[in-house]
PDB file of C-alpha atoms in Angstrom:
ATOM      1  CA  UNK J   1      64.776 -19.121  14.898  1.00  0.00           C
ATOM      2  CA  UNK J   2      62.680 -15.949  14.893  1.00  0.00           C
ATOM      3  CA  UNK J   3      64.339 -13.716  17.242  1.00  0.00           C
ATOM      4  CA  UNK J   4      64.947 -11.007  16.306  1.00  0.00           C
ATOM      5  CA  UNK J   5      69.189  -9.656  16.698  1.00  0.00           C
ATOM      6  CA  UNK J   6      69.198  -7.238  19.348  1.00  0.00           C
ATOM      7  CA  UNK J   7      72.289  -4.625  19.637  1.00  0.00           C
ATOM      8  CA  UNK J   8      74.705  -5.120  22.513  1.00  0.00           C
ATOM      9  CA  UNK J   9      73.996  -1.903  23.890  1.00  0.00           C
ATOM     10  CA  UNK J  10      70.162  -0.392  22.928  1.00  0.00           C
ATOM     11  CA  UNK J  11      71.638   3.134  24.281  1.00  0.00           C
ATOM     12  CA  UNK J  12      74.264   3.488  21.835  1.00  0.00           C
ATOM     13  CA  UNK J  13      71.964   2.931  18.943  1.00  0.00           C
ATOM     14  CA  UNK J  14      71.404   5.966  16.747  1.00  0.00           C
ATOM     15  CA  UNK J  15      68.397   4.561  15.575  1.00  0.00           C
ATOM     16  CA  UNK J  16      67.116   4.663  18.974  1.00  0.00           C
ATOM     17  CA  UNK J  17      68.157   7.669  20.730  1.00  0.00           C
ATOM     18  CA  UNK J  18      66.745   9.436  17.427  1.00  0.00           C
ATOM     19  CA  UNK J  19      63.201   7.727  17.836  1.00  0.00           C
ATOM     20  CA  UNK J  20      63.451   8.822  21.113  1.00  0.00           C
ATOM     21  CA  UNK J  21      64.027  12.069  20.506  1.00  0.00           C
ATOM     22  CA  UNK J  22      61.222  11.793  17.838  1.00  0.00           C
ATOM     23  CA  UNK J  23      58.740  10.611  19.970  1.00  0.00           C
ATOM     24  CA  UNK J  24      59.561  13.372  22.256  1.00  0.00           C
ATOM     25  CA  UNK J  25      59.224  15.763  19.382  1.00  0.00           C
ATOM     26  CA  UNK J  26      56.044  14.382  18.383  1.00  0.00           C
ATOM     27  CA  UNK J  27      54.553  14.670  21.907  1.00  0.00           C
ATOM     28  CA  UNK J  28      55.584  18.079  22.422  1.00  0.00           C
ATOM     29  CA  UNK J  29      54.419  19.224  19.132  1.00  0.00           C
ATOM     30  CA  UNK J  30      51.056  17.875  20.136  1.00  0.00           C
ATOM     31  CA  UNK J  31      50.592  18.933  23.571  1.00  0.00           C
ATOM     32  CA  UNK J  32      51.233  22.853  21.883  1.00  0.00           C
ATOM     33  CA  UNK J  33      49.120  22.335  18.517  1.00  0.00           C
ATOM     34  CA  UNK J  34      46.409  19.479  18.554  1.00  0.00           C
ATOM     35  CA  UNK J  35      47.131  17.041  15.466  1.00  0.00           C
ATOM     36  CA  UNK J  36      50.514  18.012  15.015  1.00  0.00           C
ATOM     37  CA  UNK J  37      52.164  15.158  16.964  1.00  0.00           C
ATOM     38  CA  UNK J  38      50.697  13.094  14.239  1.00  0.00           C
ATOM     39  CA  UNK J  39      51.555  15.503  11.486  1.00  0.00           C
ATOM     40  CA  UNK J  40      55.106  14.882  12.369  1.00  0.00           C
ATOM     41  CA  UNK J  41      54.641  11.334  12.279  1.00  0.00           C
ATOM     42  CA  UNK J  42      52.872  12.024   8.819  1.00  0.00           C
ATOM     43  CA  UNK J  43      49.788  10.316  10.120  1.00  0.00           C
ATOM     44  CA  UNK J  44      47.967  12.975   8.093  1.00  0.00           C
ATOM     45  CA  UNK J  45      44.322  11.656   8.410  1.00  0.00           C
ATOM     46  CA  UNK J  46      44.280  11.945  12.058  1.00  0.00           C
ATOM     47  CA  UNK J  47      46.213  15.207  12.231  1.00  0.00           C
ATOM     48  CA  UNK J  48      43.366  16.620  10.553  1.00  0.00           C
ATOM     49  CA  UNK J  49      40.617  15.143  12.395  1.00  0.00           C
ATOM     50  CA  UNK J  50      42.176  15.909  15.650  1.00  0.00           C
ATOM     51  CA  UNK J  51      43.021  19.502  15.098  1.00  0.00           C
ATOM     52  CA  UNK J  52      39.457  20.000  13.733  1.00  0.00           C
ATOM     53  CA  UNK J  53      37.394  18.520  16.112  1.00  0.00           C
ATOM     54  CA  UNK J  54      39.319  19.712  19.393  1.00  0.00           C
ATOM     55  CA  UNK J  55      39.533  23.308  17.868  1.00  0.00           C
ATOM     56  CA  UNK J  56      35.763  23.281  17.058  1.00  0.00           C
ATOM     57  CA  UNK J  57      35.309  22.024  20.308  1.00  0.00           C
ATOM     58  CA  UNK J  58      37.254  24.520  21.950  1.00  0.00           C
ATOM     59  CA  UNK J  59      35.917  27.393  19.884  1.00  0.00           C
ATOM     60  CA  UNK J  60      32.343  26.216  20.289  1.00  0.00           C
ATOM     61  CA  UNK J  61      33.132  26.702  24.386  1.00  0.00           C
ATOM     62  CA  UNK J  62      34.138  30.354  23.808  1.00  0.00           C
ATOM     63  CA  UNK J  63      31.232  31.016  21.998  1.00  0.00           C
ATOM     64  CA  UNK J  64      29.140  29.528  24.533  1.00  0.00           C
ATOM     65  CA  UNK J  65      30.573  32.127  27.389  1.00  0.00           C
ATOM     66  CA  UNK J  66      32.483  29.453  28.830  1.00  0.00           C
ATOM     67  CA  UNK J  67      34.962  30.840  31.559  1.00  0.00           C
ATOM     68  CA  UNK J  68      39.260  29.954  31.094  1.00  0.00           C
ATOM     69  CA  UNK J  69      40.163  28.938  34.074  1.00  0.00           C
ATOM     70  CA  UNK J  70      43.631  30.092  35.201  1.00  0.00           C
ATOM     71  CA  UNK J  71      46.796  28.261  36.999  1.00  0.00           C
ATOM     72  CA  UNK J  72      45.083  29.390  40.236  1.00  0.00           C
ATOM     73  CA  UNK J  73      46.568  26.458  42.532  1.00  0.00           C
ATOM     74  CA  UNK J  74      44.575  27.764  45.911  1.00  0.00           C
ATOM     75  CA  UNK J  75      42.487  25.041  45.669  1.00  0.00           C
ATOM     76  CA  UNK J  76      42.394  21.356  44.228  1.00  0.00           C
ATOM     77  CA  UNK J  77      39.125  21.698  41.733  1.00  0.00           C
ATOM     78  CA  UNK J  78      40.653  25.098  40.685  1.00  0.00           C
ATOM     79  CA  UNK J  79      43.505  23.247  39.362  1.00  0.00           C
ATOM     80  CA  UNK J  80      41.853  20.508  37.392  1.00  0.00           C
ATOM     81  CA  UNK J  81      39.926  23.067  36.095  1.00  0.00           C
ATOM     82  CA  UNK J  82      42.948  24.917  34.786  1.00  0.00           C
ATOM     83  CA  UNK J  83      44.196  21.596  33.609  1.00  0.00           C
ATOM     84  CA  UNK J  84      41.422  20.196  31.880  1.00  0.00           C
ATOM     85  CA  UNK J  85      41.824  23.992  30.031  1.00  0.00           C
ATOM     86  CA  UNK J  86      45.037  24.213  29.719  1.00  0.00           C
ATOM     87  CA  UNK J  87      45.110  20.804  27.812  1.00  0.00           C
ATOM     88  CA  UNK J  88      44.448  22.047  24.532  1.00  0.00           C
ATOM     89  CA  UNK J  89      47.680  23.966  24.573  1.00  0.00           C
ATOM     90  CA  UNK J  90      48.841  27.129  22.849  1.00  0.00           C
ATOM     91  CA  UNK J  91      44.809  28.087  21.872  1.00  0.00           C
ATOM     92  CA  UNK J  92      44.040  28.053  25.459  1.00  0.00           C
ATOM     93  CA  UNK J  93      47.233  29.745  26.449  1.00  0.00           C
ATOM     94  CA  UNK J  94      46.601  32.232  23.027  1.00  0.00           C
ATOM     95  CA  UNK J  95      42.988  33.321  24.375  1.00  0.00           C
ATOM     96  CA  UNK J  96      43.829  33.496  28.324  1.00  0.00           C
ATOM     97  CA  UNK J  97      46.626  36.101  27.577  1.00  0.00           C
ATOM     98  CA  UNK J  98      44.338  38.155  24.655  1.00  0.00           C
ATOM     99  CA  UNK J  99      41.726  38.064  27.582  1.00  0.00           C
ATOM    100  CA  UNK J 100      39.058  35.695  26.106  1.00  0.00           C
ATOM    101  CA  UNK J 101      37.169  33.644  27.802  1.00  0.00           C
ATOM    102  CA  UNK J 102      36.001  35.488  30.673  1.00  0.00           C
ATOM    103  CA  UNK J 103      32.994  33.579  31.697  1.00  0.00           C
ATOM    104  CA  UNK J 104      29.183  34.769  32.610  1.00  0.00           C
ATOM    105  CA  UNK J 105      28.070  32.119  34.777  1.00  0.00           C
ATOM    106  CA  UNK J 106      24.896  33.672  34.366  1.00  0.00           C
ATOM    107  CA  UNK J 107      23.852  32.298  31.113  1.00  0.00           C
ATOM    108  CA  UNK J 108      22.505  29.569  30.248  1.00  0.00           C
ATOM    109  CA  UNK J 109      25.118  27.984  28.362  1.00  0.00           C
ATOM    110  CA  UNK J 110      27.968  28.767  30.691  1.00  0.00           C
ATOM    111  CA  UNK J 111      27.862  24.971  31.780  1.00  0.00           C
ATOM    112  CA  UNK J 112      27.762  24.050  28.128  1.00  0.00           C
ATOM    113  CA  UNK J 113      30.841  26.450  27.258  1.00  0.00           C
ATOM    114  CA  UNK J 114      32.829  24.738  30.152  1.00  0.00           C
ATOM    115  CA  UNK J 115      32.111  21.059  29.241  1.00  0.00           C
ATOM    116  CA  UNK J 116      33.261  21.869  25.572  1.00  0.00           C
ATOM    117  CA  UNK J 117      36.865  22.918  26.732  1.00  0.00           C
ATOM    118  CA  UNK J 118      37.368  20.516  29.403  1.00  0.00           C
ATOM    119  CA  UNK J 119      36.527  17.817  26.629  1.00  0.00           C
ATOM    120  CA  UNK J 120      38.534  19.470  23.749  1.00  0.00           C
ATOM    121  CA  UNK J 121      42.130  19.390  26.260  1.00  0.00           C
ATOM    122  CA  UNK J 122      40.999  15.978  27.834  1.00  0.00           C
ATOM    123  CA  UNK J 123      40.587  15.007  24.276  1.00  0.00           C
ATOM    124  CA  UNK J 124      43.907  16.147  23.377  1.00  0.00           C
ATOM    125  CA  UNK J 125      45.818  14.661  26.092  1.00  0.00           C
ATOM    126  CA  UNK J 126      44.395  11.222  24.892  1.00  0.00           C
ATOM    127  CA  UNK J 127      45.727  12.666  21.475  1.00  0.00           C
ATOM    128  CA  UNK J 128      49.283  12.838  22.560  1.00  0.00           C
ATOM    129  CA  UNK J 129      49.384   9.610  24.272  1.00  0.00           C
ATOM    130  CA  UNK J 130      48.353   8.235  21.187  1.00  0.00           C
ATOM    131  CA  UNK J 131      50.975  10.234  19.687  1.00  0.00           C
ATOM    132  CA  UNK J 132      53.277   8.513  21.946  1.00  0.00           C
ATOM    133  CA  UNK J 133      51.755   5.236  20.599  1.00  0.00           C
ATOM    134  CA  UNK J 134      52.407   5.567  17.266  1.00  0.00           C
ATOM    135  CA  UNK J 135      56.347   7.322  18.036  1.00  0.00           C
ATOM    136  CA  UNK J 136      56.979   4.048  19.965  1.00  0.00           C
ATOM    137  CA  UNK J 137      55.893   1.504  17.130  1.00  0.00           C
ATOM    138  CA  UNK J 138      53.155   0.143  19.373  1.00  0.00           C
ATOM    139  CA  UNK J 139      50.231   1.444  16.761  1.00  0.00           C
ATOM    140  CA  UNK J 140      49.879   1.544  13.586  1.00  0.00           C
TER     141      UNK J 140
ATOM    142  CA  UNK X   1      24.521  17.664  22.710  1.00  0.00           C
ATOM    143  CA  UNK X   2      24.472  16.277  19.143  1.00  0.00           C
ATOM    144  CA  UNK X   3      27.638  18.437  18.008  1.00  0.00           C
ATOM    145  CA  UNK X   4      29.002  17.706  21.280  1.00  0.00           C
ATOM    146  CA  UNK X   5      28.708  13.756  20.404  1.00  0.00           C
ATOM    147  CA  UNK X   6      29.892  13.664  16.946  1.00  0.00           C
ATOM    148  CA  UNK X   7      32.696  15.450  17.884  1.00  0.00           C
ATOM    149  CA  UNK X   8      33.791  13.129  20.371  1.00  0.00           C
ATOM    150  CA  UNK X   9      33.045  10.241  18.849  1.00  0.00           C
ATOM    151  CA  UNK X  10      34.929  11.352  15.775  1.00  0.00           C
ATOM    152  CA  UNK X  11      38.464  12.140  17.863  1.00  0.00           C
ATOM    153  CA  UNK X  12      37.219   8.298  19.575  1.00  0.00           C
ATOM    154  CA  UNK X  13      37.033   6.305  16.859  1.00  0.00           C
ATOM    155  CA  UNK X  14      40.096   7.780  15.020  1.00  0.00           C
ATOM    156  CA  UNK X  15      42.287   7.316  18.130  1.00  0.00           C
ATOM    157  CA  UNK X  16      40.986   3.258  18.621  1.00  0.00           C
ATOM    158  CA  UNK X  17      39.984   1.704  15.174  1.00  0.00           C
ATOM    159  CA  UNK X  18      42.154   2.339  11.892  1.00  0.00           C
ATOM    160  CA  UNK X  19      40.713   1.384   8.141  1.00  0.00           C
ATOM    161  CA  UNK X  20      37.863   3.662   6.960  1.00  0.00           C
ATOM    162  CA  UNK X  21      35.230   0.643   7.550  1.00  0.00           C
ATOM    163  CA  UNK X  22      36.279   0.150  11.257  1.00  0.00           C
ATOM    164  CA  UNK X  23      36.295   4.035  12.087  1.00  0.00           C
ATOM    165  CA  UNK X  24      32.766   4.547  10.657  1.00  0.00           C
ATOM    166  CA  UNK X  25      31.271   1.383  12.022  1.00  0.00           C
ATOM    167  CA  UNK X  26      32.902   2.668  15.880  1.00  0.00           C
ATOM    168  CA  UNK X  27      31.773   6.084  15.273  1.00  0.00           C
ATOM    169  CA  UNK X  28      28.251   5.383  14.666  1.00  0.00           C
ATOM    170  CA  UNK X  29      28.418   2.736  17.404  1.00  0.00           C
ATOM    171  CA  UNK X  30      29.650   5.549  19.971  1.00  0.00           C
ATOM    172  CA  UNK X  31      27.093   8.587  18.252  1.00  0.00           C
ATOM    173  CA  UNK X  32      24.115   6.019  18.923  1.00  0.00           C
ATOM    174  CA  UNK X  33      24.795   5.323  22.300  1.00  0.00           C
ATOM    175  CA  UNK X  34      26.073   8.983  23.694  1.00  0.00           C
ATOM    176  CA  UNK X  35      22.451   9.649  21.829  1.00  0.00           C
ATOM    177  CA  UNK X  36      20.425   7.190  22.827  1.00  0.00           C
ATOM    178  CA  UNK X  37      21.907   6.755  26.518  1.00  0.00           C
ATOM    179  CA  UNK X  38      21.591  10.567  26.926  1.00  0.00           C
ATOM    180  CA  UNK X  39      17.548  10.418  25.717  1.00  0.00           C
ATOM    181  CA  UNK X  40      17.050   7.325  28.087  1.00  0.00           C
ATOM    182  CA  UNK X  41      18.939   9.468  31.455  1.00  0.00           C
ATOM    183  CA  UNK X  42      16.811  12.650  30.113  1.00  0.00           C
ATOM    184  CA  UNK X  43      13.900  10.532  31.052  1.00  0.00           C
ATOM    185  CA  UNK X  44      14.961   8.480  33.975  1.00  0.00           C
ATOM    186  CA  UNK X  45      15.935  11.684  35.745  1.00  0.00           C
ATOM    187  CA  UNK X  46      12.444  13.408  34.417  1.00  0.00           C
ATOM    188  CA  UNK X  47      10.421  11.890  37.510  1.00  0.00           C
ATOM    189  CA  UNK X  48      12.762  13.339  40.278  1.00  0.00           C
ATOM    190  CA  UNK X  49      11.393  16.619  41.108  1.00  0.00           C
ATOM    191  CA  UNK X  50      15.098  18.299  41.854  1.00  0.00           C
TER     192      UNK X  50
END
């Protein structure tokens, strides 16, 4: 009474090997573009709010000389650095190769300018796990 | 630090609360506190001299 029929074998399932290749999709799609896991999952409201707030973000940390850190792995801080960066996906990746993002530690705002991309990729790798979420049927 | 704060409190309360009512209540829950806790460090920290 209330259980709910599963199939003999959960692998062979279409239905599931295509939401896992969905949720895959989705993840992907919003580790490259922030918002457009969710787009793909037509969670439209989010999608916008998350690719305008983490590319304001992001933007805002250029502006404020903020230095891209690169994947320099010679020492530990120098890769979470890159990683927090490197989070946002194909902007940071985009502005690294064009050459943006140099850096003048000796303004004032430089610290600013760094905490504003760290956030925006730490931001959007909370994004895609919430992506992942929502692909699984765990949120709404 | 106020753009900083809406910002993240926007992404925040989209990712945690869903319904239009929830989302606003949680984002002006997490705007008054990243404000009002960062006022109330400002000052804590204003009587060390480093």
């Amino acid at each position: 009474m209330g259980v709910k029929q599963m199939p003999e074998n959960e692998q062979d399932n279409p239905r599931n090997a295509q939401s896992v290749l969905m949720t895959a999709t989705a993840c992907f799609a919003g580790a490259l573009v922030p918002g457009l896991g969710h787009a793909l999952l037509r969670k439209w409201d989010r999608s916008v709010v998350f690719f305008g707030a983490i590319s304001i973000m992001f933007a805002l940390g250029l502006r404020l000389q903020a230095k891209l850190f690169g994947p320099d792995f010679a020492d530990f801080f120098g890769v979470l650095k890159f990683l927090g960066d490197a989070g946002s996906g194909l902007m940071y990746w985009f502005c690294w190769l064009q050459g943006l993002g140099t850096g003048n530690a000796a303004a004032y705002s430089y610290d600013f300018g760094n905490l504003f991309v760290y956030t925006a990729g730490l931001l959007n790798m909370l994004v895609i796990i919430d992506t992942f979420d929502i692909a699984l049927g765990r949120k709404h | 630090m106020l753009i900083f704060s809406i910002l993240v409190s926007l992404v925040f309360a989209f990712i945690n609360r869903s319904g239009a009512r929830e989302r606003t209540k949680y984002f002006l829950f997490l705007l008054g506190s990243f404000v009002i806790l960062s006022v109330v460090a400002a000052w804590i920290m204003y009587v060390f001299p480093f």
